[in-house]
Amino acid sequence: MSTAADDVLRYGIIGTGMMGLEHIRNLLEMPHAEVVAICDTNQKSLRRAAELFPDRNVPQYSDYRDVLALEEIDVLVIATPNFTHVDIVLDALDTPCHMLVEKPLCTTVSDCIRVIEKEAKVAFADRVVWVGLEYRYMPVTAELLHRVASKDVGDIKMISIREHRFPFLKKVEDWNRFNVNTGGTLVEKCCHFFDLMCIAADSEPERVFASGAQSVNHLNENYGGLVPDILDNAFVVVDFKNGVRAHLDLCMFAEASKNEQEICVVGDLGKVEALVSESLIRVGIRSQGIGAFDEYVVSDESPYSGFHHGSSYLEHVRLQNAIRSRRKPDVSMLDGLRSVAIGVAAQLSIAQNRVVSISEVMGA
Ligand SMILES: NC(=O)c1ccc[n+]([C@@H]2O[C@H](COP(=O)([O-])OP(=O)(O)OC[C@H]3O[C@@H](n4cnc5c(N)ncnc54)[C@H](O)[C@@H]3O)[C@@H](O)[C@H]2O)c1
């Protein structure tokens, strides 16, 4: 496996829909990275990916197992629909390839545990399996997390994340319209935010209470007689073991908003906020008086901004650094599991109108 600092890392991309193309566009901007195989079951998706390489023919595959059989691949990027992750990752773990698997790791806690157990069993030395929770690397979010970790606002007590955005986009063969394929909105979409909560809280989640519904979106759509069953709005409260309490306010029919996400973390000394789309950080320190705050813009300096403010580029840089320096992933499968477990607990809380403990969904 290539791991020296300037060896080219050779990538196989499995799933070349929206996110697969995003990964390819990022990799095209990176030195020492080469896409050597693209794979999709859908010919249109595959053709779109091939068009990103006007000067060369990248080998194309429609069965991911043919990609796993290639010896020349160092890193697999798995960007297929959520429900397919478990089987593809289980098979991919039999190869020595490093891996970036898109979020959510899997759609259920038990499938996440299956892949984690398999990785422990096959145990390839220095193999990096990384979960695509790249919101951590959005420049403005990373700045907020840095200020939190630096204790600028003291000991963290409360975290509040608001995502007010556009409805789910159309996906290839409409897989994202049904909970069975996605894991549910609070797994599929909100695993990113639960991951951020865990980092900011610096603790493990203990219990979840949520209220939510499908109130506006996709109600008039019909797929072979089935109407989509995905939530489009929710409030989720997460209590952490260290006493930090966190809150998610999700609305997916609020695209007419200034900021898509507003993340607010309050400690005993003050409060720090990150406003994504403005890319603005606002910090207020209590000792400076009522209404006092500073604010500044954090810029995205990635060569390719893409859909996520440059965070996918930074994700790839960090993944490559981990591979080359033989260290553990920054975003491990355990992180992937934890973010899925909170989402699963939130979905269950809504379905059963009760508080759900994380130990319950973990089967403990
Ligand atoms: N990290 C992020 O911010 C982010 C953003 C969007 C999507 N995602 C994740 O990326 C993944 C893909 O989402 P998307 O938006 O690109 O969906 P998409 O529908 O645009 O693309 C998925 C592609 O996978 C292909 N596919 C399906 N089964 C396959 C298989 N067995 N082998 C090979 N290809 C197969 C489909 O034909 C399609 O082209 C999902 O897990 C999604 O949750 C992550």
mmCIF file of C-alpha atoms and ligand atoms in Angstrom:
data_model
loop_
_atom_site.group_PDB
_atom_site.id
_atom_site.type_symbol
_atom_site.label_atom_id
_atom_site.label_comp_id
_atom_site.label_asym_id
_atom_site.label_seq_id
_atom_site.Cartn_x
_atom_site.Cartn_y
_atom_site.Cartn_z
ATOM 1 C CA MET A 1 0.000 0.000 0.000
ATOM 2 C CA SER A 2 1.340 3.486 -0.876
ATOM 3 C CA THR A 3 1.888 5.567 2.220
ATOM 4 C CA ALA A 4 5.021 7.686 1.716
ATOM 5 C CA ALA A 5 4.514 11.442 1.741
ATOM 6 C CA ASP A 6 4.579 11.950 -2.010
ATOM 7 C CA ASP A 7 3.392 8.571 -3.237
ATOM 8 C CA VAL A 8 0.241 8.902 -5.251
ATOM 9 C CA LEU A 9 -2.781 7.458 -3.462
ATOM 10 C CA ARG A 10 -5.008 5.626 -5.936
ATOM 11 C CA TYR A 11 -8.747 5.868 -5.375
ATOM 12 C CA GLY A 12 -11.721 3.730 -6.321
ATOM 13 C CA ILE A 13 -15.034 5.579 -6.117
ATOM 14 C CA ILE A 14 -18.084 3.416 -5.428
ATOM 15 C CA GLY A 15 -21.259 5.404 -6.041
ATOM 16 C CA THR A 16 -20.920 8.336 -8.431
ATOM 17 C CA GLY A 17 -24.095 10.261 -7.683
ATOM 18 C CA MET A 18 -24.067 13.713 -6.120
ATOM 19 C CA MET A 19 -21.613 12.953 -3.328
ATOM 20 C CA GLY A 20 -19.399 10.649 -5.387
ATOM 21 C CA LEU A 21 -18.928 13.465 -7.920
ATOM 22 C CA GLU A 22 -18.180 15.842 -5.061
ATOM 23 C CA HIS A 23 -15.414 13.523 -3.873
ATOM 24 C CA ILE A 24 -13.987 13.181 -7.383
ATOM 25 C CA ARG A 25 -13.954 16.965 -7.885
ATOM 26 C CA ASN A 26 -12.064 17.338 -4.611
ATOM 27 C CA LEU A 27 -9.574 14.626 -5.496
ATOM 28 C CA LEU A 28 -8.940 16.254 -8.879
ATOM 29 C CA GLU A 29 -7.685 19.312 -6.975
ATOM 30 C CA MET A 30 -5.280 17.307 -4.845
ATOM 31 C CA PRO A 31 -1.676 16.488 -5.651
ATOM 32 C CA HIS A 32 -0.686 12.862 -5.019
ATOM 33 C CA ALA A 33 -4.216 11.566 -5.563
ATOM 34 C CA GLU A 34 -5.506 9.718 -8.604
ATOM 35 C CA VAL A 35 -8.906 8.191 -9.305
ATOM 36 C CA VAL A 36 -8.250 4.806 -10.937
ATOM 37 C CA ALA A 37 -11.743 3.277 -10.879
ATOM 38 C CA ILE A 38 -15.316 4.538 -10.837
ATOM 39 C CA CYS A 39 -18.301 2.351 -10.102
ATOM 40 C CA ASP A 40 -22.057 2.831 -10.192
ATOM 41 C CA THR A 41 -25.028 0.615 -10.911
ATOM 42 C CA ASN A 42 -26.627 3.512 -12.796
ATOM 43 C CA GLN A 43 -25.176 4.210 -16.251
ATOM 44 C CA LYS A 44 -26.130 7.898 -16.176
ATOM 45 C CA SER A 45 -24.285 8.425 -12.888
ATOM 46 C CA LEU A 46 -21.283 6.576 -14.261
ATOM 47 C CA ARG A 47 -21.285 8.661 -17.439
ATOM 48 C CA ARG A 48 -21.393 11.909 -15.442
ATOM 49 C CA ALA A 49 -18.393 10.762 -13.440
ATOM 50 C CA ALA A 50 -16.471 9.770 -16.567
ATOM 51 C CA GLU A 51 -17.038 13.286 -17.960
ATOM 52 C CA LEU A 52 -14.940 14.678 -15.106
ATOM 53 C CA PHE A 53 -11.914 13.048 -16.777
ATOM 54 C CA PRO A 54 -11.903 14.570 -20.281
ATOM 55 C CA ASP A 55 -8.273 13.610 -20.910
ATOM 56 C CA ARG A 56 -8.236 9.966 -19.890
ATOM 57 C CA ASN A 57 -10.398 6.878 -19.681
ATOM 58 C CA VAL A 58 -10.924 5.909 -16.075
ATOM 59 C CA PRO A 59 -11.971 2.248 -15.854
ATOM 60 C CA GLN A 60 -15.698 1.968 -15.163
ATOM 61 C CA TYR A 61 -17.506 -0.756 -13.230
ATOM 62 C CA SER A 62 -21.106 -1.483 -12.391
ATOM 63 C CA ASP A 63 -20.452 -4.107 -9.710
ATOM 64 C CA TYR A 64 -18.540 -2.841 -6.668
ATOM 65 C CA ARG A 65 -17.064 -6.313 -6.114
ATOM 66 C CA ASP A 66 -15.054 -5.875 -9.312
ATOM 67 C CA VAL A 67 -13.527 -2.728 -7.791
ATOM 68 C CA LEU A 68 -12.721 -4.560 -4.561
ATOM 69 C CA ALA A 69 -10.852 -7.160 -6.624
ATOM 70 C CA LEU A 70 -8.473 -4.554 -8.127
ATOM 71 C CA GLU A 71 -5.002 -4.628 -6.650
ATOM 72 C CA GLU A 72 -4.068 -1.094 -7.636
ATOM 73 C CA ILE A 73 -6.472 0.644 -5.242
ATOM 74 C CA ASP A 74 -5.234 2.253 -2.027
ATOM 75 C CA VAL A 75 -8.379 4.093 -0.926
ATOM 76 C CA LEU A 76 -12.054 3.320 -1.485
ATOM 77 C CA VAL A 77 -14.647 6.066 -1.316
ATOM 78 C CA ILE A 78 -18.090 4.612 -0.619
ATOM 79 C CA ALA A 79 -20.774 7.113 -1.597
ATOM 80 C CA THR A 80 -23.765 4.899 -2.306
ATOM 81 C CA PRO A 81 -27.230 5.178 -0.694
ATOM 82 C CA ASN A 82 -27.255 4.723 3.074
ATOM 83 C CA PHE A 83 -28.926 1.296 3.075
ATOM 84 C CA THR A 84 -26.192 -0.133 0.830
ATOM 85 C CA HIS A 85 -23.308 0.879 3.116
ATOM 86 C CA VAL A 86 -23.443 -2.157 5.371
ATOM 87 C CA ASP A 87 -22.926 -4.800 2.660
ATOM 88 C CA ILE A 88 -20.387 -2.782 0.708
ATOM 89 C CA VAL A 89 -18.346 -1.935 3.822
ATOM 90 C CA LEU A 90 -18.475 -5.534 5.081
ATOM 91 C CA ASP A 91 -17.087 -6.735 1.739
ATOM 92 C CA ALA A 92 -14.580 -3.882 1.464
ATOM 93 C CA LEU A 93 -13.185 -4.683 4.915
ATOM 94 C CA ASP A 94 -11.877 -7.968 3.470
ATOM 95 C CA THR A 95 -9.512 -5.945 1.277
ATOM 96 C CA PRO A 96 -6.564 -4.039 2.770
ATOM 97 C CA CYS A 97 -7.835 -0.774 1.272
ATOM 98 C CA HIS A 98 -8.241 2.374 3.317
ATOM 99 C CA MET A 99 -11.779 3.656 3.212
ATOM 100 C CA LEU A 100 -13.860 6.790 3.375
ATOM 101 C CA VAL A 101 -17.449 5.733 3.943
ATOM 102 C CA GLU A 102 -20.074 8.387 3.650
ATOM 103 C CA LYS A 103 -22.295 9.204 6.570
ATOM 104 C CA PRO A 104 -24.349 7.690 8.048
ATOM 105 C CA LEU A 105 -22.021 4.746 8.629
ATOM 106 C CA CYS A 106 -25.095 2.469 8.364
ATOM 107 C CA THR A 107 -28.828 2.980 8.802
ATOM 108 C CA THR A 108 -29.129 1.000 12.053
ATOM 109 C CA VAL A 109 -27.101 0.620 15.228
ATOM 110 C CA SER A 110 -26.837 -3.148 14.750
ATOM 111 C CA ASP A 111 -25.378 -2.746 11.254
ATOM 112 C CA CYS A 112 -22.858 -0.178 12.557
ATOM 113 C CA ILE A 113 -21.834 -2.698 15.210
ATOM 114 C CA ARG A 114 -21.506 -5.428 12.571
ATOM 115 C CA VAL A 115 -19.030 -3.402 10.522
ATOM 116 C CA ILE A 116 -17.077 -2.346 13.611
ATOM 117 C CA GLU A 117 -16.810 -5.948 14.762
ATOM 118 C CA LYS A 118 -15.730 -7.088 11.319
ATOM 119 C CA GLU A 119 -13.001 -4.427 11.174
ATOM 120 C CA ALA A 120 -11.697 -5.605 14.551
ATOM 121 C CA LYS A 121 -11.683 -9.195 13.310
ATOM 122 C CA VAL A 122 -9.889 -8.622 10.001
ATOM 123 C CA ALA A 123 -7.488 -6.183 11.713
ATOM 124 C CA PHE A 124 -5.318 -4.935 8.833
ATOM 125 C CA ALA A 125 -2.465 -3.018 10.447
ATOM 126 C CA ASP A 126 -2.608 0.753 9.828
ATOM 127 C CA ARG A 127 -5.729 0.537 7.675
ATOM 128 C CA VAL A 128 -7.757 3.722 8.040
ATOM 129 C CA VAL A 129 -11.556 3.558 7.899
ATOM 130 C CA TRP A 130 -12.957 7.078 8.018
ATOM 131 C CA VAL A 131 -16.606 8.140 8.240
ATOM 132 C CA GLY A 132 -17.666 11.154 6.172
ATOM 133 C CA LEU A 133 -18.812 13.485 8.940
ATOM 134 C CA GLU A 134 -17.092 16.470 7.397
ATOM 135 C CA TYR A 135 -19.175 19.246 8.973
ATOM 136 C CA ARG A 136 -16.459 19.260 11.650
ATOM 137 C CA TYR A 137 -14.165 20.743 9.014
ATOM 138 C CA MET A 138 -16.346 23.555 7.725
ATOM 139 C CA PRO A 139 -14.042 26.484 8.480
ATOM 140 C CA VAL A 140 -16.570 28.368 10.600
ATOM 141 C CA THR A 141 -17.602 25.214 12.484
ATOM 142 C CA ALA A 142 -13.983 24.211 13.038
ATOM 143 C CA GLU A 143 -13.327 27.694 14.435
ATOM 144 C CA LEU A 144 -16.254 27.341 16.846
ATOM 145 C CA LEU A 145 -15.060 23.900 17.978
ATOM 146 C CA HIS A 146 -11.560 25.297 18.438
ATOM 147 C CA ARG A 147 -12.837 28.131 20.642
ATOM 148 C CA VAL A 148 -14.914 25.665 22.642
ATOM 149 C CA ALA A 149 -11.958 23.305 23.150
ATOM 150 C CA SER A 150 -9.777 26.278 24.141
ATOM 151 C CA LYS A 151 -12.291 27.033 26.928
ATOM 152 C CA ASP A 152 -12.779 30.581 25.621
ATOM 153 C CA VAL A 153 -16.361 30.452 26.907
ATOM 154 C CA GLY A 154 -15.556 28.354 29.955
ATOM 155 C CA ASP A 155 -17.068 24.995 30.838
ATOM 156 C CA ILE A 156 -19.716 24.119 28.270
ATOM 157 C CA LYS A 157 -23.253 23.793 29.586
ATOM 158 C CA MET A 158 -25.586 24.139 26.588
ATOM 159 C CA ILE A 159 -25.409 23.522 22.851
ATOM 160 C CA SER A 160 -28.054 24.556 20.388
ATOM 161 C CA ILE A 161 -27.980 23.772 16.671
ATOM 162 C CA ARG A 162 -30.559 25.126 14.288
ATOM 163 C CA GLU A 163 -30.706 23.845 10.751
ATOM 164 C CA HIS A 164 -33.314 25.652 8.683
ATOM 165 C CA ARG A 165 -32.902 24.562 5.089
ATOM 166 C CA PHE A 166 -34.383 23.375 1.822
ATOM 167 C CA PRO A 167 -36.189 20.027 1.460
ATOM 168 C CA PHE A 168 -34.281 16.854 0.639
ATOM 169 C CA LEU A 169 -33.058 16.903 -2.968
ATOM 170 C CA LYS A 170 -34.074 14.303 -5.523
ATOM 171 C CA LYS A 171 -31.733 11.315 -5.481
ATOM 172 C CA VAL A 172 -31.027 8.585 -7.987
ATOM 173 C CA GLU A 173 -34.046 6.251 -7.949
ATOM 174 C CA ASP A 174 -35.500 8.340 -5.104
ATOM 175 C CA TRP A 175 -33.886 6.230 -2.395
ATOM 176 C CA ASN A 176 -33.945 9.105 0.119
ATOM 177 C CA ARG A 177 -37.753 9.304 0.267
ATOM 178 C CA PHE A 178 -38.165 6.399 2.694
ATOM 179 C CA ASN A 179 -36.898 5.797 6.221
ATOM 180 C CA VAL A 180 -36.059 2.201 5.434
ATOM 181 C CA ASN A 181 -33.424 3.411 2.961
ATOM 182 C CA THR A 182 -32.031 6.344 4.910
ATOM 183 C CA GLY A 183 -32.374 5.327 8.564
ATOM 184 C CA GLY A 184 -34.768 8.267 8.992
ATOM 185 C CA THR A 185 -34.130 11.991 8.659
ATOM 186 C CA LEU A 186 -32.579 12.255 12.123
ATOM 187 C CA VAL A 187 -30.048 9.564 11.193
ATOM 188 C CA GLU A 188 -29.510 10.484 7.558
ATOM 189 C CA LYS A 189 -29.211 14.235 7.853
ATOM 190 C CA CYS A 190 -28.703 14.977 11.503
ATOM 191 C CA CYS A 191 -25.864 12.561 12.261
ATOM 192 C CA HIS A 192 -23.666 15.517 11.267
ATOM 193 C CA PHE A 193 -25.126 17.659 14.046
ATOM 194 C CA PHE A 194 -25.090 14.917 16.650
ATOM 195 C CA ASP A 195 -21.412 14.449 15.844
ATOM 196 C CA LEU A 196 -20.806 18.179 16.410
ATOM 197 C CA MET A 197 -22.728 18.039 19.701
ATOM 198 C CA CYS A 198 -20.557 15.177 20.974
ATOM 199 C CA ILE A 199 -17.375 17.068 20.129
ATOM 200 C CA ALA A 200 -18.547 20.327 21.711
ATOM 201 C CA ALA A 201 -19.921 18.544 24.802
ATOM 202 C CA ASP A 202 -16.741 16.457 25.073
ATOM 203 C CA SER A 203 -18.878 13.707 26.530
ATOM 204 C CA GLU A 204 -21.024 10.734 25.626
ATOM 205 C CA PRO A 205 -24.767 11.043 24.972
ATOM 206 C CA GLU A 206 -27.005 9.552 27.641
ATOM 207 C CA ARG A 207 -30.654 10.075 26.650
ATOM 208 C CA VAL A 208 -32.755 11.701 23.951
ATOM 209 C CA PHE A 209 -36.201 13.220 23.754
ATOM 210 C CA ALA A 210 -37.623 14.385 20.442
ATOM 211 C CA SER A 211 -40.752 15.700 18.814
ATOM 212 C CA GLY A 212 -41.115 15.794 15.034
ATOM 213 C CA ALA A 213 -43.290 15.142 12.008
ATOM 214 C CA GLN A 214 -43.579 15.186 8.242
ATOM 215 C CA SER A 215 -45.667 18.323 8.036
ATOM 216 C CA VAL A 216 -45.054 19.868 4.609
ATOM 217 C CA ASN A 217 -42.611 18.111 2.279
ATOM 218 C CA HIS A 218 -43.110 15.238 -0.168
ATOM 219 C CA LEU A 219 -46.712 14.653 0.917
ATOM 220 C CA ASN A 220 -47.949 14.798 -2.685
ATOM 221 C CA GLU A 221 -45.258 12.506 -4.049
ATOM 222 C CA ASN A 222 -45.994 8.891 -4.892
ATOM 223 C CA TYR A 223 -43.525 6.125 -5.671
ATOM 224 C CA GLY A 224 -45.266 2.980 -6.869
ATOM 225 C CA GLY A 225 -48.199 3.639 -4.566
ATOM 226 C CA LEU A 226 -46.088 4.680 -1.588
ATOM 227 C CA VAL A 227 -45.973 8.197 -0.131
ATOM 228 C CA PRO A 228 -42.633 9.249 1.427
ATOM 229 C CA ASP A 229 -42.467 8.787 5.200
ATOM 230 C CA ILE A 230 -39.582 11.087 6.098
ATOM 231 C CA LEU A 231 -39.677 13.734 8.826
ATOM 232 C CA ASP A 232 -39.224 17.315 7.707
ATOM 233 C CA ASN A 233 -39.148 19.053 11.091
ATOM 234 C CA ALA A 234 -38.124 18.128 14.609
ATOM 235 C CA PHE A 235 -36.848 19.323 17.944
ATOM 236 C CA VAL A 236 -34.377 16.939 19.558
ATOM 237 C CA VAL A 237 -32.976 17.269 23.097
ATOM 238 C CA VAL A 238 -29.836 15.300 23.918
ATOM 239 C CA ASP A 239 -28.565 14.995 27.502
ATOM 240 C CA PHE A 240 -24.875 14.186 27.882
ATOM 241 C CA LYS A 241 -23.271 12.209 30.700
ATOM 242 C CA ASN A 242 -21.329 15.242 31.928
ATOM 243 C CA GLY A 243 -24.525 17.296 32.321
ATOM 244 C CA VAL A 244 -24.238 19.228 29.054
ATOM 245 C CA ARG A 245 -27.599 19.528 27.340
ATOM 246 C CA ALA A 246 -27.942 19.939 23.609
ATOM 247 C CA HIS A 247 -30.787 20.803 21.314
ATOM 248 C CA LEU A 248 -31.400 20.435 17.590
ATOM 249 C CA ASP A 249 -34.019 22.523 15.782
ATOM 250 C CA LEU A 250 -34.478 21.075 12.298
ATOM 251 C CA CYS A 251 -36.801 22.556 9.703
ATOM 252 C CA MET A 252 -36.561 21.425 6.087
ATOM 253 C CA PHE A 253 -39.047 23.886 4.629
ATOM 254 C CA ALA A 254 -37.199 27.016 5.686
ATOM 255 C CA GLU A 255 -34.858 27.664 2.771
ATOM 256 C CA ALA A 256 -35.864 31.332 2.866
ATOM 257 C CA SER A 257 -33.351 31.954 5.660
ATOM 258 C CA LYS A 258 -30.143 33.936 5.965
ATOM 259 C CA ASN A 259 -28.183 31.080 7.526
ATOM 260 C CA GLU A 260 -28.638 27.390 6.833
ATOM 261 C CA GLN A 261 -27.146 26.478 10.185
ATOM 262 C CA GLU A 262 -26.721 28.406 13.409
ATOM 263 C CA ILE A 263 -24.658 26.683 16.060
ATOM 264 C CA CYS A 264 -24.576 28.161 19.542
ATOM 265 C CA VAL A 265 -22.473 26.878 22.441
ATOM 266 C CA VAL A 266 -22.780 28.442 25.891
ATOM 267 C CA GLY A 267 -20.347 27.979 28.736
ATOM 268 C CA ASP A 268 -20.224 29.485 32.204
ATOM 269 C CA LEU A 269 -18.016 32.354 30.920
ATOM 270 C CA GLY A 270 -19.756 33.205 27.686
ATOM 271 C CA LYS A 271 -21.219 32.121 24.406
ATOM 272 C CA VAL A 272 -19.857 31.353 20.936
ATOM 273 C CA GLU A 273 -21.944 31.096 17.792
ATOM 274 C CA ALA A 274 -21.151 29.934 14.263
ATOM 275 C CA LEU A 275 -23.396 31.137 11.469
ATOM 276 C CA VAL A 276 -23.110 28.969 8.381
ATOM 277 C CA SER A 277 -23.818 30.432 5.465
ATOM 278 C CA GLU A 278 -22.487 33.858 6.541
ATOM 279 C CA SER A 279 -19.378 32.073 7.826
ATOM 280 C CA LEU A 280 -19.515 34.341 10.838
ATOM 281 C CA ILE A 281 -18.283 33.688 14.360
ATOM 282 C CA ARG A 282 -19.805 35.687 17.195
ATOM 283 C CA VAL A 283 -18.355 35.529 20.700
ATOM 284 C CA GLY A 284 -19.721 37.144 23.830
ATOM 285 C CA ILE A 285 -17.869 37.071 27.138
ATOM 286 C CA ARG A 286 -20.055 37.711 30.190
ATOM 287 C CA SER A 287 -17.421 39.674 32.090
ATOM 288 C CA GLN A 288 -17.546 42.294 29.304
ATOM 289 C CA GLY A 289 -21.134 43.161 30.146
ATOM 290 C CA ILE A 290 -24.655 42.703 28.911
ATOM 291 C CA GLY A 291 -24.884 42.811 25.107
ATOM 292 C CA ALA A 292 -21.102 42.737 24.562
ATOM 293 C CA PHE A 293 -19.866 40.607 21.676
ATOM 294 C CA ASP A 294 -17.254 40.440 18.925
ATOM 295 C CA GLU A 295 -17.838 38.963 15.506
ATOM 296 C CA TYR A 296 -15.661 38.069 12.549
ATOM 297 C CA VAL A 297 -15.812 36.178 9.269
ATOM 298 C CA VAL A 298 -13.882 32.948 8.801
ATOM 299 C CA SER A 299 -12.852 32.329 5.218
ATOM 300 C CA ASP A 300 -12.796 29.068 3.317
ATOM 301 C CA GLU A 301 -9.357 28.683 1.785
ATOM 302 C CA SER A 302 -9.806 25.245 0.237
ATOM 303 C CA PRO A 303 -8.991 24.999 -3.481
ATOM 304 C CA TYR A 304 -12.441 23.487 -3.999
ATOM 305 C CA SER A 305 -15.396 24.700 -1.947
ATOM 306 C CA GLY A 306 -18.008 22.308 -3.313
ATOM 307 C CA PHE A 307 -21.312 21.909 -1.523
ATOM 308 C CA HIS A 308 -19.907 22.021 1.993
ATOM 309 C CA HIS A 309 -17.777 25.155 2.307
ATOM 310 C CA GLY A 310 -14.520 23.370 1.529
ATOM 311 C CA SER A 311 -14.955 20.796 4.274
ATOM 312 C CA SER A 312 -14.840 17.775 1.946
ATOM 313 C CA TYR A 313 -11.447 18.934 0.676
ATOM 314 C CA LEU A 314 -10.150 19.260 4.236
ATOM 315 C CA GLU A 315 -11.611 15.843 5.042
ATOM 316 C CA HIS A 316 -9.562 14.316 2.217
ATOM 317 C CA VAL A 317 -6.413 16.135 3.324
ATOM 318 C CA ARG A 318 -6.819 14.776 6.849
ATOM 319 C CA LEU A 319 -7.633 11.289 5.647
ATOM 320 C CA GLN A 320 -4.490 11.294 3.525
ATOM 321 C CA ASN A 321 -2.428 12.566 6.452
ATOM 322 C CA ALA A 322 -3.754 9.758 8.627
ATOM 323 C CA ILE A 323 -2.917 7.172 5.960
ATOM 324 C CA ARG A 324 0.573 8.538 5.346
ATOM 325 C CA SER A 325 1.450 8.909 9.023
ATOM 326 C CA ARG A 326 -0.148 5.564 9.931
ATOM 327 C CA ARG A 327 -2.412 7.036 12.529
ATOM 328 C CA LYS A 328 -5.958 6.384 13.554
ATOM 329 C CA PRO A 329 -8.791 8.181 11.717
ATOM 330 C CA ASP A 330 -10.019 11.482 13.134
ATOM 331 C CA VAL A 331 -13.568 10.316 12.412
ATOM 332 C CA SER A 332 -13.751 6.653 13.326
ATOM 333 C CA MET A 333 -16.477 4.073 12.870
ATOM 334 C CA LEU A 334 -17.198 4.510 16.592
ATOM 335 C CA ASP A 335 -17.889 8.188 15.922
ATOM 336 C CA GLY A 336 -20.112 7.059 13.059
ATOM 337 C CA LEU A 337 -21.960 4.649 15.345
ATOM 338 C CA ARG A 338 -22.444 7.266 18.067
ATOM 339 C CA SER A 339 -23.983 9.782 15.676
ATOM 340 C CA VAL A 340 -26.288 7.097 14.251
ATOM 341 C CA ALA A 341 -27.290 5.948 17.762
ATOM 342 C CA ILE A 342 -28.453 9.459 18.714
ATOM 343 C CA GLY A 343 -30.445 9.687 15.472
ATOM 344 C CA VAL A 344 -32.009 6.278 16.018
ATOM 345 C CA ALA A 345 -32.914 7.221 19.608
ATOM 346 C CA ALA A 346 -34.501 10.455 18.360
ATOM 347 C CA GLN A 347 -36.544 8.648 15.709
ATOM 348 C CA LEU A 348 -37.718 6.146 18.353
ATOM 349 C CA SER A 349 -38.512 8.926 20.793
ATOM 350 C CA ILE A 350 -40.801 10.547 18.214
ATOM 351 C CA ALA A 351 -42.435 7.250 17.262
ATOM 352 C CA GLN A 352 -43.126 6.283 20.882
ATOM 353 C CA ASN A 353 -43.421 9.701 22.513
ATOM 354 C CA ARG A 354 -40.947 8.952 25.285
ATOM 355 C CA VAL A 355 -37.423 9.551 26.472
ATOM 356 C CA VAL A 356 -35.016 7.002 24.945
ATOM 357 C CA SER A 357 -31.701 6.120 26.510
ATOM 358 C CA ILE A 358 -28.675 5.587 24.297
ATOM 359 C CA SER A 359 -27.928 2.347 26.153
ATOM 360 C CA GLU A 360 -31.325 1.051 25.024
ATOM 361 C CA VAL A 361 -30.650 1.652 21.321
ATOM 362 C CA MET A 362 -27.136 0.280 21.702
ATOM 363 C CA GLY A 363 -28.721 -2.936 22.974
ATOM 364 C CA ALA A 364 -26.881 -2.653 26.300
HETATM 365 N N1 LIG B 1 -21.205 14.064 3.842
HETATM 366 C C1 LIG B 1 -22.195 14.767 3.358
HETATM 367 O O1 LIG B 1 -22.345 15.943 3.643
HETATM 368 C C2 LIG B 1 -23.143 14.113 2.406
HETATM 369 C C3 LIG B 1 -23.968 14.884 1.561
HETATM 370 C C4 LIG B 1 -24.826 14.210 0.687
HETATM 371 C C5 LIG B 1 -24.874 12.834 0.671
HETATM 372 N N2 LIG B 1 -24.083 12.121 1.542
HETATM 373 C C6 LIG B 1 -24.125 10.649 1.578
HETATM 374 O O2 LIG B 1 -23.522 10.150 0.386
HETATM 375 C C7 LIG B 1 -24.157 8.950 -0.011
HETATM 376 C C8 LIG B 1 -24.653 9.102 -1.442
HETATM 377 O O3 LIG B 1 -25.594 10.141 -1.483
HETATM 378 P P1 LIG B 1 -25.849 10.966 -2.821
HETATM 379 O O4 LIG B 1 -26.434 12.247 -2.397
HETATM 380 O O5 LIG B 1 -24.627 11.005 -3.652
HETATM 381 O O6 LIG B 1 -26.960 10.048 -3.534
HETATM 382 P P2 LIG B 1 -27.197 9.874 -5.082
HETATM 383 O O7 LIG B 1 -28.498 9.174 -5.221
HETATM 384 O O8 LIG B 1 -26.989 11.160 -5.784
HETATM 385 O O9 LIG B 1 -25.997 8.888 -5.536
HETATM 386 C C9 LIG B 1 -25.883 7.575 -5.092
HETATM 387 C C10 LIG B 1 -25.300 6.762 -6.260
HETATM 388 O O10 LIG B 1 -25.007 5.440 -5.782
HETATM 389 C C11 LIG B 1 -25.367 4.541 -6.836
HETATM 390 N N3 LIG B 1 -25.521 3.199 -6.297
HETATM 391 C C12 LIG B 1 -26.592 2.664 -5.660
HETATM 392 N N4 LIG B 1 -26.313 1.396 -5.270
HETATM 393 C C13 LIG B 1 -25.046 1.133 -5.703
HETATM 394 C C14 LIG B 1 -24.205 0.001 -5.610
HETATM 395 N N5 LIG B 1 -24.599 -1.129 -5.008
HETATM 396 N N6 LIG B 1 -22.988 0.051 -6.184
HETATM 397 C C15 LIG B 1 -22.573 1.184 -6.811
HETATM 398 N N7 LIG B 1 -23.339 2.295 -6.918
HETATM 399 C C16 LIG B 1 -24.552 2.262 -6.373
HETATM 400 C C17 LIG B 1 -26.627 5.142 -7.417
HETATM 401 O O11 LIG B 1 -26.903 4.633 -8.693
HETATM 402 C C18 LIG B 1 -26.286 6.614 -7.418
HETATM 403 O O12 LIG B 1 -25.669 7.013 -8.611
HETATM 404 C C19 LIG B 1 -25.272 8.705 0.999
HETATM 405 O O13 LIG B 1 -24.819 7.840 2.003
HETATM 406 C C20 LIG B 1 -25.530 10.074 1.584
HETATM 407 O O14 LIG B 1 -26.070 10.037 2.872
HETATM 408 C C21 LIG B 1 -23.231 12.734 2.361
#
